[in-house]
């Protein structure tokens, strides 16, 4: 190996070790996920068995999905398929959103459920992390109190960590905009379900701006968007709203959200969701037997489910092919920073900049940038499966190649 390039690699490696060693977004990679609740017609929210898991995971793999999110414990067959197809799992641990978070008996019930799931699945190779709870009830949180709710969630976080010593597994909670005033910085990963059309604070601020605000609120922690999506229900406002979107609109809007998620510096996002769910929102009633045209909740899937309870088919919507496209794009593409003068950046992301003549352009170097210095061309590279958001930027100049630098 040429001596000067060997030195460059060594120095870059040292910098990475020094600046990027803590558990962070770097260790997660860019999460390209889908929410997976494979409840077929006739199945409620706790019933499994009709779905073809192998077919689903083959489809996910082809769509470049690398992670699924579940909402509670799932059959082990699902985890076996995830392992087989190399897809990570963020396993949900359901917490009653309207529970009394200050009540010790309720806490004990939550801990019992946490232990049941973690003890069964912590050694399964597909597990990436645990998501404790989803969208706590806002009214209930206001009644119990912000501080009491934070203490409740932190206690559950500490308990989950005590059960799983695997440092590569993270623990998070899927929060949502109505409760963005909760301080959940104790979690390993900050997670939010963010939909562009609701609530008004998101719609008015704009998807990118709101997501970026969250990223800046938690600069030391990875930010994961645990739900984003659009419903194709026949009845609804359409135009990017809650339901009534065409399948073409759904696909285009998912792409827009994904680009905003990446540009905002998130560690990834999870499309809501893989398949339409007929049961919503009546887990144990007869709603699971029909696909209601006026219920947007039943039509978020990338996979359409059509027919009747006893005779149904599955079909890939346009959204499936769009997700396949955007998840197949290298991480460095569609990022706004590539089109700006790197010399004027404020930091917040770690880059290594080296001379284009290094000869690596067919391997690690991604993108080309002309500095303000006439005739000086630079390349910027970003390790493909990493996300450096939240770290101080590294400006690395190779002195011998340029004759100057720092």
Coordinates of C-alpha atoms in Angstrom, one line a residue:
X1 CA 0.0 0.0 0.0
X2 CA 1.3 3.5 -0.8
X3 CA 2.7 5.0 2.4
X4 CA 0.8 8.2 2.3
X5 CA -2.5 6.5 1.9
X6 CA -1.8 4.0 4.6
X7 CA -1.1 7.0 6.9
X8 CA -4.4 8.6 5.9
X9 CA -6.4 5.4 6.6
X10 CA -4.7 5.0 10.0
X11 CA -5.3 8.6 11.0
X12 CA -8.9 8.4 9.8
X13 CA -9.4 5.2 11.8
X14 CA -8.0 6.8 14.9
X15 CA -10.3 9.8 14.5
X16 CA -13.3 7.5 14.2
X17 CA -12.3 5.7 17.3
X18 CA -11.8 8.9 19.3
X19 CA -14.9 10.7 18.2
X20 CA -17.4 8.0 17.4
X21 CA -16.9 5.2 20.0
X22 CA -20.0 5.8 22.3
X23 CA -23.1 3.8 21.5
X24 CA -25.0 6.1 19.1
X25 CA -26.6 6.3 15.7
X26 CA -23.3 5.0 14.3
X27 CA -23.9 1.6 15.8
X28 CA -27.5 1.4 14.5
X29 CA -26.7 2.2 10.9
X30 CA -29.5 3.8 8.8
X31 CA -32.7 2.1 9.8
X32 CA -34.9 1.4 6.8
X33 CA -37.9 -0.1 8.5
X34 CA -41.6 -1.0 8.2
X35 CA -44.1 -1.5 11.0
X36 CA -45.2 -5.1 10.8
X37 CA -48.6 -6.2 12.2
X38 CA -49.5 -9.2 10.0
X39 CA -53.2 -9.5 11.1
X40 CA -55.2 -10.7 8.2
X41 CA -58.9 -10.4 7.6
X42 CA -60.8 -12.1 10.5
X43 CA -57.8 -11.6 12.9
X44 CA -57.9 -9.1 15.7
X45 CA -54.9 -7.2 17.0
X46 CA -53.6 -10.1 19.1
X47 CA -54.3 -12.9 16.6
X48 CA -51.7 -14.4 14.3
X49 CA -51.4 -17.3 11.9
X50 CA -53.1 -16.4 8.6
X51 CA -50.2 -14.4 7.1
X52 CA -47.5 -16.0 5.0
X53 CA -44.5 -14.8 6.9
X54 CA -42.0 -16.2 4.5
X55 CA -43.6 -14.4 1.6
X56 CA -43.7 -11.2 3.6
X57 CA -40.0 -11.3 4.5
X58 CA -39.0 -12.2 1.0
X59 CA -40.9 -9.1 -0.1
X60 CA -39.3 -7.0 2.6
X61 CA -35.8 -8.1 1.6
X62 CA -36.5 -7.3 -2.0
X63 CA -37.8 -3.8 -0.9
X64 CA -34.4 -3.2 0.9
X65 CA -36.1 -3.2 4.3
X66 CA -33.5 -3.9 7.0
X67 CA -35.7 -3.5 10.1
X68 CA -39.3 -4.3 11.3
X69 CA -41.0 -2.8 14.2
X70 CA -43.7 -4.7 16.1
X71 CA -46.1 -3.4 18.8
X72 CA -46.0 -6.3 21.2
X73 CA -44.6 -9.8 21.5
X74 CA -45.0 -11.7 18.2
X75 CA -44.9 -15.4 17.3
X76 CA -41.3 -16.8 17.3
X77 CA -41.9 -17.9 13.7
X78 CA -41.7 -14.2 12.8
X79 CA -38.4 -13.7 14.5
X80 CA -37.1 -16.9 12.9
X81 CA -37.9 -15.4 9.5
X82 CA -36.3 -12.1 10.4
X83 CA -33.1 -13.9 11.3
X84 CA -33.2 -16.0 8.1
X85 CA -33.6 -12.9 5.9
X86 CA -31.2 -10.7 7.8
X87 CA -33.8 -8.2 8.9
X88 CA -33.5 -6.7 12.4
X89 CA -36.4 -6.4 14.8
X90 CA -37.4 -3.6 17.2
X91 CA -39.8 -5.6 19.3
X92 CA -42.6 -3.7 20.9
X93 CA -43.6 -4.1 24.5
X94 CA -47.2 -2.9 24.8
X95 CA -48.0 -0.6 27.7
X96 CA -51.7 0.5 28.2
X97 CA -51.6 4.2 27.1
X98 CA -54.3 5.1 29.6
X99 CA -52.8 3.4 32.6
X100 CA -52.1 5.0 36.0
X101 CA -48.4 5.7 35.7
X102 CA -48.1 6.6 39.4
X103 CA -49.7 3.3 40.6
X104 CA -47.2 0.7 41.9
X105 CA -49.4 -2.2 40.9
X106 CA -49.7 -0.9 37.3
X107 CA -45.9 -0.5 37.2
X108 CA -45.5 -4.1 38.4
X109 CA -47.8 -5.3 35.6
X110 CA -45.7 -3.5 33.1
X111 CA -42.5 -4.9 34.5
X112 CA -44.0 -8.5 34.4
X113 CA -44.8 -8.0 30.7
X114 CA -41.4 -6.5 29.9
X115 CA -39.6 -9.4 31.6
X116 CA -41.8 -12.0 29.7
X117 CA -40.8 -10.6 26.3
X118 CA -37.1 -9.7 27.0
X119 CA -36.4 -13.1 28.7
X120 CA -37.9 -15.0 25.7
X121 CA -36.2 -13.0 22.9
X122 CA -33.1 -11.2 24.1
X123 CA -30.8 -13.9 22.7
X124 CA -32.4 -14.0 19.3
X125 CA -29.9 -12.7 16.7
X126 CA -32.5 -10.5 14.9
X127 CA -33.2 -8.3 17.9
X128 CA -32.1 -4.7 17.6
X129 CA -33.9 -3.2 20.5
X130 CA -37.0 -2.9 22.6
X131 CA -39.8 -0.3 22.2
X132 CA -41.6 0.2 25.5
X133 CA -45.0 1.7 24.9
X134 CA -46.5 3.6 22.0
X135 CA -48.2 7.0 22.0
X136 CA -49.2 7.4 25.6
X137 CA -52.7 9.0 26.0
X138 CA -52.2 12.8 26.2
X139 CA -55.1 13.5 28.6
X140 CA -53.9 10.8 30.9
X141 CA -50.3 12.1 31.0
X142 CA -51.6 15.6 31.8
X143 CA -53.7 14.2 34.6
X144 CA -50.9 12.1 36.1
X145 CA -48.4 14.8 35.4
X146 CA -45.3 15.2 33.2
X147 CA -42.8 14.5 35.9
X148 CA -44.6 11.4 37.1
X149 CA -44.8 10.1 33.6
X150 CA -41.1 10.7 33.0
X151 CA -40.3 8.9 36.2
X152 CA -42.5 6.0 35.2
X153 CA -40.9 5.6 31.8
X154 CA -37.4 5.9 33.2
X155 CA -38.2 3.2 35.8
X156 CA -39.3 0.9 33.0
X157 CA -36.2 1.8 31.0
X158 CA -33.9 0.9 33.9
X159 CA -35.7 -2.3 34.4
X160 CA -35.5 -3.4 30.8
X161 CA -31.7 -2.6 30.8
X162 CA -31.3 -4.7 33.9
X163 CA -32.8 -7.7 32.0
X164 CA -30.7 -7.4 28.8
X165 CA -27.0 -7.0 29.1
X166 CA -26.4 -6.9 25.4
X167 CA -25.0 -3.5 24.8
X168 CA -25.9 -3.5 21.1
X169 CA -29.6 -3.7 22.0
X170 CA -31.3 -0.3 22.6
X171 CA -34.3 0.6 24.6
X172 CA -36.7 3.3 23.4
X173 CA -40.3 4.6 23.7
X174 CA -42.4 5.6 20.7
X175 CA -43.5 9.2 21.6
X176 CA -45.6 11.5 19.5
X177 CA -45.9 15.2 18.9
X178 CA -48.8 15.9 21.4
X179 CA -46.3 14.8 24.2
X180 CA -43.1 16.3 22.8
X181 CA -42.6 18.2 26.0
X182 CA -41.8 15.0 27.8
X183 CA -38.0 14.8 28.5
X184 CA -37.1 11.3 27.5
X185 CA -33.4 11.8 27.0
X186 CA -32.6 8.9 29.3
X187 CA -33.6 6.4 26.5
X188 CA -30.9 5.1 24.3
X189 CA -32.8 6.2 21.2
X190 CA -35.3 9.0 20.9
X191 CA -38.3 7.8 18.9
X192 CA -41.3 9.7 17.5
X193 CA -44.2 8.8 15.4
X194 CA -44.5 11.7 13.0
X195 CA -47.2 12.2 10.4
X196 CA -47.1 15.3 8.2
X197 CA -50.8 16.2 8.5
X198 CA -51.3 16.1 12.2
X199 CA -51.2 17.7 14.7
X200 CA -51.2 21.3 13.6
X201 CA -47.8 22.0 15.1
X202 CA -46.3 19.5 12.6
X203 CA -48.5 20.5 9.7
X204 CA -47.8 24.2 10.2
X205 CA -44.1 23.9 11.0
X206 CA -43.5 21.4 8.1
X207 CA -42.2 17.9 8.3
X208 CA -38.5 18.6 7.8
X209 CA -38.5 21.6 10.2
X210 CA -40.4 19.7 13.0
X211 CA -38.2 16.7 12.7
X212 CA -35.0 18.8 12.6
X213 CA -36.2 20.6 15.7
X214 CA -36.5 17.3 17.5
X215 CA -33.0 16.4 16.3
X216 CA -31.6 19.6 17.8
X217 CA -33.5 19.0 21.1
X218 CA -31.7 15.7 21.6
X219 CA -28.2 16.4 20.0
X220 CA -26.5 13.6 21.9
X221 CA -29.0 10.8 21.0
X222 CA -30.0 9.1 17.8
X223 CA -33.5 10.2 16.6
X224 CA -35.7 7.5 15.0
X225 CA -39.0 8.2 13.3
X226 CA -40.9 5.1 14.4
X227 CA -44.0 5.8 12.2
X228 CA -44.6 7.8 9.0
X229 CA -47.2 7.0 6.4
X230 CA -50.4 7.8 4.5
X231 CA -53.7 6.0 4.2
X232 CA -55.3 5.1 0.9
X233 CA -58.8 4.7 2.3
X234 CA -61.5 5.5 -0.4
X235 CA -63.1 8.1 2.0
X236 CA -61.0 10.9 3.3
X237 CA -59.6 14.4 2.5
X238 CA -56.7 13.2 0.3
X239 CA -54.0 15.7 -0.7
X240 CA -51.7 14.2 1.9
X241 CA -54.3 14.2 4.6
X242 CA -55.6 11.5 6.9
X243 CA -57.1 9.1 4.4
X244 CA -58.4 9.5 0.9
X245 CA -55.0 9.5 -0.8
X246 CA -54.5 7.6 -4.1
X247 CA -51.9 4.9 -4.2
X248 CA -49.8 7.2 -6.4
X249 CA -50.1 10.0 -3.8
X250 CA -49.2 7.6 -1.0
X251 CA -46.0 6.6 -2.8
X252 CA -44.9 10.1 -3.6
X253 CA -45.6 11.4 -0.1
X254 CA -43.6 8.5 1.5
X255 CA -40.6 9.5 -0.6
X256 CA -41.0 13.1 0.5
X257 CA -41.1 12.1 4.2
X258 CA -38.1 9.8 3.8
X259 CA -36.0 12.5 2.3
X260 CA -36.9 14.9 5.1
X261 CA -36.1 12.2 7.7
X262 CA -32.6 11.6 6.2
X263 CA -32.0 15.3 5.7
X264 CA -33.0 16.1 9.3
X265 CA -30.2 13.9 10.5
X266 CA -32.3 11.0 11.8
X267 CA -30.9 7.5 12.2
X268 CA -33.7 6.2 10.0
X269 CA -37.5 5.8 9.8
X270 CA -40.2 3.2 9.9
X271 CA -42.9 3.2 7.3
X272 CA -46.4 2.7 8.7
X273 CA -47.1 0.1 7.6
X274 CA -46.5 -3.2 5.8
X275 CA -50.0 -4.4 5.2
X276 CA -53.6 -3.0 5.6
X277 CA -55.2 -4.1 8.9
X278 CA -58.9 -4.7 8.8
X279 CA -59.5 -4.9 12.5
X280 CA -58.9 -1.3 13.3
X281 CA -59.8 0.1 15.6
X282 CA -61.8 -2.6 17.3
X283 CA -59.5 -5.4 18.3
X284 CA -62.0 -7.9 19.6
X285 CA -65.2 -7.1 17.7
X286 CA -66.6 -7.8 14.3
X287 CA -64.7 -4.9 12.6
X288 CA -61.9 -7.4 11.7
X289 CA -64.2 -9.1 9.2
X290 CA -64.6 -6.1 6.8
X291 CA -62.4 -3.5 5.2
X292 CA -64.2 -0.3 6.0
X293 CA -63.9 2.4 3.2
X294 CA -64.4 5.3 5.7
X295 CA -61.8 4.2 8.3
X296 CA -58.4 5.5 7.3
X297 CA -56.7 3.4 9.9
X298 CA -57.4 0.2 7.9
X299 CA -55.6 1.4 4.7
X300 CA -52.0 2.5 5.6
X301 CA -50.3 -0.6 4.2
X302 CA -47.8 -0.9 1.4
X303 CA -49.6 -4.2 0.8
X304 CA -53.3 -4.1 -0.1
X305 CA -55.5 -6.8 1.3
X306 CA -58.6 -7.2 -1.0
X307 CA -61.6 -9.5 -1.0
X308 CA -63.5 -11.0 1.9
X309 CA -62.6 -12.6 5.3
X310 CA -62.6 -16.1 3.8
X311 CA -61.4 -15.2 0.3
X312 CA -58.8 -12.5 0.2
X313 CA -55.7 -11.6 -1.8
X314 CA -52.6 -9.5 -1.2
X315 CA -51.3 -7.0 -3.7
X316 CA -48.3 -4.6 -3.7
X317 CA -49.4 -1.0 -3.8
X318 CA -47.3 1.6 -5.6
X319 CA -45.9 2.5 -2.2
X320 CA -44.1 -0.9 -2.1
X321 CA -42.1 -0.1 -5.2
X322 CA -41.4 3.5 -4.0
X323 CA -40.0 2.1 -0.7
X324 CA -37.9 -0.4 -2.7
X325 CA -36.5 2.6 -4.6
X326 CA -35.8 5.0 -1.7
X327 CA -34.5 2.3 0.6
X328 CA -32.2 1.1 -2.1
X329 CA -30.6 4.5 -2.5
X330 CA -27.2 4.9 -0.9
X331 CA -27.3 6.8 2.4
X332 CA -25.3 9.8 1.0
X333 CA -27.7 10.6 -1.8
X334 CA -30.4 13.2 -1.5
X335 CA -28.7 14.9 1.4
X336 CA -28.8 18.7 1.2
X337 CA -25.3 19.2 2.7
X338 CA -23.6 17.8 -0.4
X339 CA -24.6 20.9 -2.4
X340 CA -23.2 23.4 0.1
X341 CA -19.7 24.7 0.8
X342 CA -18.3 22.3 3.3
X343 CA -16.0 25.1 4.5
X344 CA -18.9 27.1 5.8
X345 CA -20.8 24.3 7.7
X346 CA -21.6 24.7 11.3
X347 CA -20.8 21.0 12.2
X348 CA -23.2 18.5 13.6
X349 CA -22.1 15.8 11.3
X350 CA -18.8 14.1 11.0
X351 CA -17.1 14.1 7.7
X352 CA -13.6 13.1 6.5
X353 CA -12.4 15.1 3.5
X354 CA -9.5 13.9 1.3
X355 CA -8.0 14.7 -2.0
X356 CA -9.8 13.3 -5.1
X357 CA -6.5 11.9 -6.3
X358 CA -6.4 9.3 -3.6
X359 CA -7.6 6.7 -6.0
X360 CA -10.4 5.5 -3.7
X361 CA -13.2 7.0 -5.8
X362 CA -14.5 3.6 -6.8
X363 CA -14.7 2.4 -3.2
X364 CA -15.4 4.7 -0.3
X365 CA -15.5 8.2 -1.7
X366 CA -19.0 9.5 -2.4
X367 CA -19.7 12.8 -4.1
X368 CA -17.4 15.6 -5.3
X369 CA -17.2 19.1 -3.9
X370 CA -15.3 22.1 -5.1
X371 CA -14.0 24.3 -2.3
X372 CA -13.7 28.1 -2.4
X373 CA -10.0 27.6 -3.2
X374 CA -9.6 27.8 -7.1
X375 CA -8.6 24.5 -8.6
X376 CA -8.9 22.5 -5.3
X377 CA -11.2 19.6 -5.6
X378 CA -12.3 17.5 -2.7
X379 CA -14.3 14.3 -2.2
X380 CA -16.4 13.6 0.7
X381 CA -17.1 10.2 2.0
X382 CA -19.6 8.9 4.5
X383 CA -19.5 5.2 5.5
X384 CA -22.5 3.8 3.8
X385 CA -24.1 2.1 6.8
X386 CA -23.4 4.8 9.3
X387 CA -25.1 8.0 10.4
X388 CA -22.7 10.5 12.0
X389 CA -25.4 12.9 13.1
X390 CA -24.9 14.4 16.5
X391 CA -21.1 14.3 16.5
X392 CA -18.6 17.1 16.0
X393 CA -17.6 17.3 12.4
X394 CA -14.1 16.1 11.6
X395 CA -12.2 18.2 9.0
X396 CA -9.4 15.9 7.8
X397 CA -6.8 17.4 5.4
X398 CA -4.0 15.4 4.0
X399 CA -1.1 17.8 4.2
X400 CA 1.3 16.0 1.8
X401 CA -1.2 15.9 -1.0
X402 CA -2.2 19.6 -0.7
X403 CA 0.9 21.2 0.6
X404 CA -1.1 22.7 3.5
X405 CA -3.9 21.8 5.8
X406 CA -4.9 21.2 9.4

